[in-house]
């Protein structure tokens, strides 16, 4: 699985858009990009995933560059409840060992 | 409500004692996972199971054991051989089968069990 690189921490003002970057320069053609978040002392929560096209759901938008070497998770109107660690993971569909590789993620602080 | 239930929320282990963490899901998912998380770290895979009566070791299986006798349940036993068991333990499940479009890698997590040593 391709390695991802994320900033250690970011700040965002409440009500503004939070843009969280992720580099995955060694991503292969059949690897999806997944985003999860973990609010303090809770289990991680799935946010969104994509392969090539940009994706949007009720929680966030995912923008993947044309060369697929990086992506950005966008929280359009961040709230205090969005304060969490955000993990970017790349993985092929299924696979034999079923392992997602969890890095240290980006700690997002949404400030009032 | 559908979801994953982990119990207990907090657990204390005495020296030389085995303890078992419970994980139950009613999502009808085939695959289940156990992770360990240490402070300020990412998740590390302990064991996973893709189907009833089958399971595989993850990256840090030493000192742990699991069983998968029912689809809904995947208990984790932390044995006395695990010398540093203090951590946050997370159970997850995911759909299996012939789905595509990346859905198989979406994992749903319980609220976790925090294990400490007395």
Coordinates of C-alpha atoms in Angstrom, one line a residue:
Chain A
X1 CA 0.0 0.0 0.0
X2 CA 1.2 3.5 -0.8
X3 CA 2.5 5.7 2.0
X4 CA 0.7 8.9 2.8
X5 CA 2.1 12.2 4.3
X6 CA -0.1 14.6 6.2
X7 CA 0.7 17.8 8.2
X8 CA 0.9 17.1 11.9
X9 CA -1.6 19.8 12.9
X10 CA -3.8 22.5 11.5
X11 CA -6.1 25.2 12.8
X12 CA -9.3 26.5 11.4
X13 CA -11.8 29.2 12.5
X14 CA -15.3 28.0 13.2
X15 CA -17.6 28.5 10.2
X16 CA -14.8 28.6 7.7
X17 CA -13.8 25.8 5.4
X18 CA -11.1 23.4 6.6
X19 CA -8.8 22.0 3.9
X20 CA -6.8 19.0 4.9
X21 CA -4.0 17.9 2.5
X22 CA -2.6 14.5 1.9
X23 CA 0.3 13.4 -0.3
X24 CA 0.3 9.9 -1.7
X25 CA 2.9 10.2 -4.5
X26 CA 3.4 6.5 -4.9
X27 CA -0.3 5.6 -5.2
X28 CA -1.0 2.9 -7.8
X29 CA -3.9 2.9 -10.2
X30 CA -6.1 0.6 -8.2
X31 CA -5.7 2.2 -4.8
X32 CA -8.5 4.2 -3.3
X33 CA -8.1 7.2 -1.0
X34 CA -9.9 6.9 2.3
X35 CA -10.5 9.5 5.0
X36 CA -11.4 8.8 8.6
X37 CA -11.4 10.9 11.7
X38 CA -11.0 10.2 15.4
X39 CA -12.5 12.5 18.0
X40 CA -10.6 12.3 21.3
X41 CA -11.1 9.0 23.1
X42 CA -13.6 7.6 20.5
X43 CA -13.3 5.1 17.7
X44 CA -12.4 6.4 14.2
X45 CA -15.3 7.4 11.9
X46 CA -15.3 6.9 8.2
X47 CA -15.8 10.1 6.3
X48 CA -15.4 9.6 2.5
X49 CA -13.4 7.8 -0.1
X50 CA -12.6 8.1 -3.8
X51 CA -10.6 6.6 -6.7
X52 CA -10.2 9.3 -9.4
X53 CA -13.1 11.6 -9.3
X54 CA -14.0 14.2 -6.8
X55 CA -16.5 13.0 -4.2
X56 CA -19.0 14.7 -2.0
X57 CA -21.2 13.5 0.8
X58 CA -23.1 15.0 3.7
X59 CA -19.9 15.3 5.8
X60 CA -17.2 16.5 3.4
X61 CA -15.8 16.8 -0.1
X62 CA -12.8 14.9 -1.4
X63 CA -10.7 16.5 -4.2
X64 CA -8.1 14.2 -5.9
X65 CA -5.6 15.7 -8.2
X66 CA -5.5 14.6 -11.8
X67 CA -2.3 12.7 -11.3
X68 CA -3.7 11.2 -8.1
X69 CA -0.5 12.0 -6.2
X70 CA -2.4 14.2 -3.6
X71 CA -5.8 14.8 -2.3
X72 CA -7.6 17.3 -0.1
X73 CA -10.4 16.7 2.3
X74 CA -12.7 19.7 2.6
X75 CA -15.0 20.4 5.6
X76 CA -17.1 23.2 4.1
X77 CA -18.2 24.9 7.3
X78 CA -16.1 23.6 10.2
X79 CA -17.7 23.5 13.7
X80 CA -16.1 22.9 17.1
X81 CA -17.3 19.3 16.9
X82 CA -15.0 18.8 13.9
X83 CA -12.0 19.0 16.1
X84 CA -10.3 15.6 15.7
X85 CA -7.4 13.7 14.2
X86 CA -8.0 13.1 10.5
X87 CA -6.4 10.1 8.8
X88 CA -5.7 9.7 5.1
X89 CA -5.2 6.1 4.0
X90 CA -4.7 4.6 0.5
X91 CA -5.6 1.0 -0.1
X92 CA -6.6 -1.4 -2.9
X93 CA -10.1 -2.8 -2.8
X94 CA -10.2 -5.8 -0.5
X95 CA -6.8 -7.4 -0.6
X96 CA -5.6 -10.5 1.2
X97 CA -4.5 -9.1 4.5
X98 CA -7.3 -6.6 5.1
X99 CA -4.9 -4.2 6.7
X100 CA -5.4 -0.4 6.6
X101 CA -2.2 1.4 7.5
X102 CA -2.9 4.1 10.0
X103 CA -0.3 6.9 10.3
X104 CA -0.4 9.7 12.8
X105 CA -2.9 11.8 10.9
X106 CA -3.5 15.6 11.1
X107 CA -4.8 17.0 14.3
X108 CA -7.4 19.6 13.4
X109 CA -8.3 22.3 15.9
X110 CA -11.4 24.3 15.1
X111 CA -11.3 27.5 17.1
X112 CA -14.3 29.7 18.1
Chain B
X1 CA -29.7 0.9 16.1
X2 CA -27.1 -1.0 14.0
X3 CA -23.5 -0.7 15.2
X4 CA -20.6 -2.2 17.1
X5 CA -20.7 -2.5 20.9
X6 CA -17.5 -2.9 22.9
X7 CA -17.5 -3.7 26.6
X8 CA -16.4 -2.8 29.1
X9 CA -15.4 0.8 28.5
X10 CA -12.7 0.6 31.1
X11 CA -10.9 -2.5 32.3
X12 CA -8.1 -3.1 34.8
X13 CA -5.8 -6.0 34.7
X14 CA -3.8 -7.5 37.5
X15 CA -0.3 -9.0 37.1
X16 CA -0.5 -12.4 35.5
X17 CA -4.2 -12.2 34.7
X18 CA -5.9 -12.8 31.4
X19 CA -8.7 -10.4 30.5
X20 CA -11.3 -10.6 27.7
X21 CA -12.6 -7.6 25.8
X22 CA -16.0 -8.0 24.2
X23 CA -17.0 -6.9 20.7
X24 CA -20.4 -7.4 19.2
X25 CA -21.8 -6.2 15.9
X26 CA -25.3 -6.2 14.4
X27 CA -24.3 -4.9 11.0
X28 CA -24.3 -8.3 9.4
X29 CA -20.6 -7.7 8.5
X30 CA -18.4 -10.7 7.7
X31 CA -15.0 -9.1 8.6
X32 CA -14.0 -8.0 12.0
X33 CA -10.8 -6.5 13.4
X34 CA -9.0 -5.7 16.6
X35 CA -6.7 -2.7 16.9
X36 CA -4.5 -1.3 19.6
X37 CA -3.8 2.4 20.0
X38 CA -1.1 3.9 22.2
X39 CA -1.1 7.6 23.2
X40 CA -0.4 9.9 20.3
X41 CA 0.0 6.9 17.9
X42 CA -2.0 5.5 15.0
X43 CA -3.9 2.2 15.1
X44 CA -2.0 -1.1 14.9
X45 CA -3.7 -4.3 13.8
X46 CA -3.8 -7.2 16.4
X47 CA -6.0 -9.8 14.7
X48 CA -8.7 -9.9 12.0
X49 CA -11.3 -12.3 10.9
X50 CA -12.8 -12.4 7.4
X51 CA -15.4 -15.2 8.2
X52 CA -16.7 -17.2 11.1
X53 CA -14.2 -19.8 12.5
X54 CA -11.3 -18.2 10.7
X55 CA -8.9 -15.4 11.8
X56 CA -5.4 -14.2 11.0
X57 CA -2.7 -12.5 13.0
X58 CA -2.0 -8.8 12.4
X59 CA 1.1 -6.9 13.1
X60 CA 1.2 -7.2 16.9
X61 CA -0.6 -10.5 17.7
X62 CA 1.9 -11.7 20.4
X63 CA 0.3 -11.9 23.8
X64 CA -3.3 -11.8 22.4
X65 CA -5.8 -14.4 21.3
X66 CA -9.2 -14.3 19.6
X67 CA -12.1 -16.5 18.6
X68 CA -14.8 -16.1 16.0
X69 CA -17.5 -18.7 16.8
X70 CA -20.4 -16.4 15.8
X71 CA -20.6 -13.8 13.0
X72 CA -21.7 -11.2 15.5
X73 CA -18.9 -11.7 18.0
X74 CA -15.1 -11.3 18.0
X75 CA -13.8 -11.3 21.6
X76 CA -10.1 -10.4 22.3
X77 CA -8.2 -12.0 25.2
X78 CA -5.2 -10.1 26.5
X79 CA -3.1 -12.8 28.1
X80 CA -0.4 -12.6 30.8
X81 CA 2.2 -12.9 28.0
X82 CA 1.4 -9.4 26.9
X83 CA 3.8 -7.5 29.1
X84 CA 2.7 -4.0 28.2
X85 CA -1.1 -4.2 27.8
X86 CA -2.0 -0.6 28.8
X87 CA -3.6 0.9 25.7
X88 CA -6.9 1.8 24.0
X89 CA -8.4 -1.2 22.2
X90 CA -10.7 -0.7 19.2
X91 CA -12.9 -3.2 17.4
X92 CA -14.1 -2.7 13.9
X93 CA -16.1 -4.5 11.2
X94 CA -16.4 -4.2 7.5
X95 CA -18.6 -5.6 4.7
X96 CA -17.2 -8.5 2.7
X97 CA -18.3 -10.4 -0.4
X98 CA -18.2 -9.2 -3.9
X99 CA -18.6 -5.5 -3.4
X100 CA -16.4 -3.0 -5.3
X101 CA -15.9 0.7 -5.6
X102 CA -13.8 0.7 -2.5
X103 CA -16.6 -0.3 -0.1
X104 CA -14.8 -3.3 1.4
X105 CA -12.3 -1.1 3.1
X106 CA -14.8 1.0 5.0
X107 CA -14.4 0.0 8.6
X108 CA -16.9 0.8 11.3
X109 CA -15.6 1.1 14.8
X110 CA -16.8 0.6 18.3
X111 CA -16.3 3.2 21.1
X112 CA -13.2 1.4 22.4
X113 CA -12.0 -0.2 25.7
X114 CA -9.3 1.4 27.7
X115 CA -7.2 -1.2 29.5
X116 CA -4.9 -0.3 32.4
X117 CA -2.6 -2.4 34.6
X118 CA -3.1 -2.3 38.3

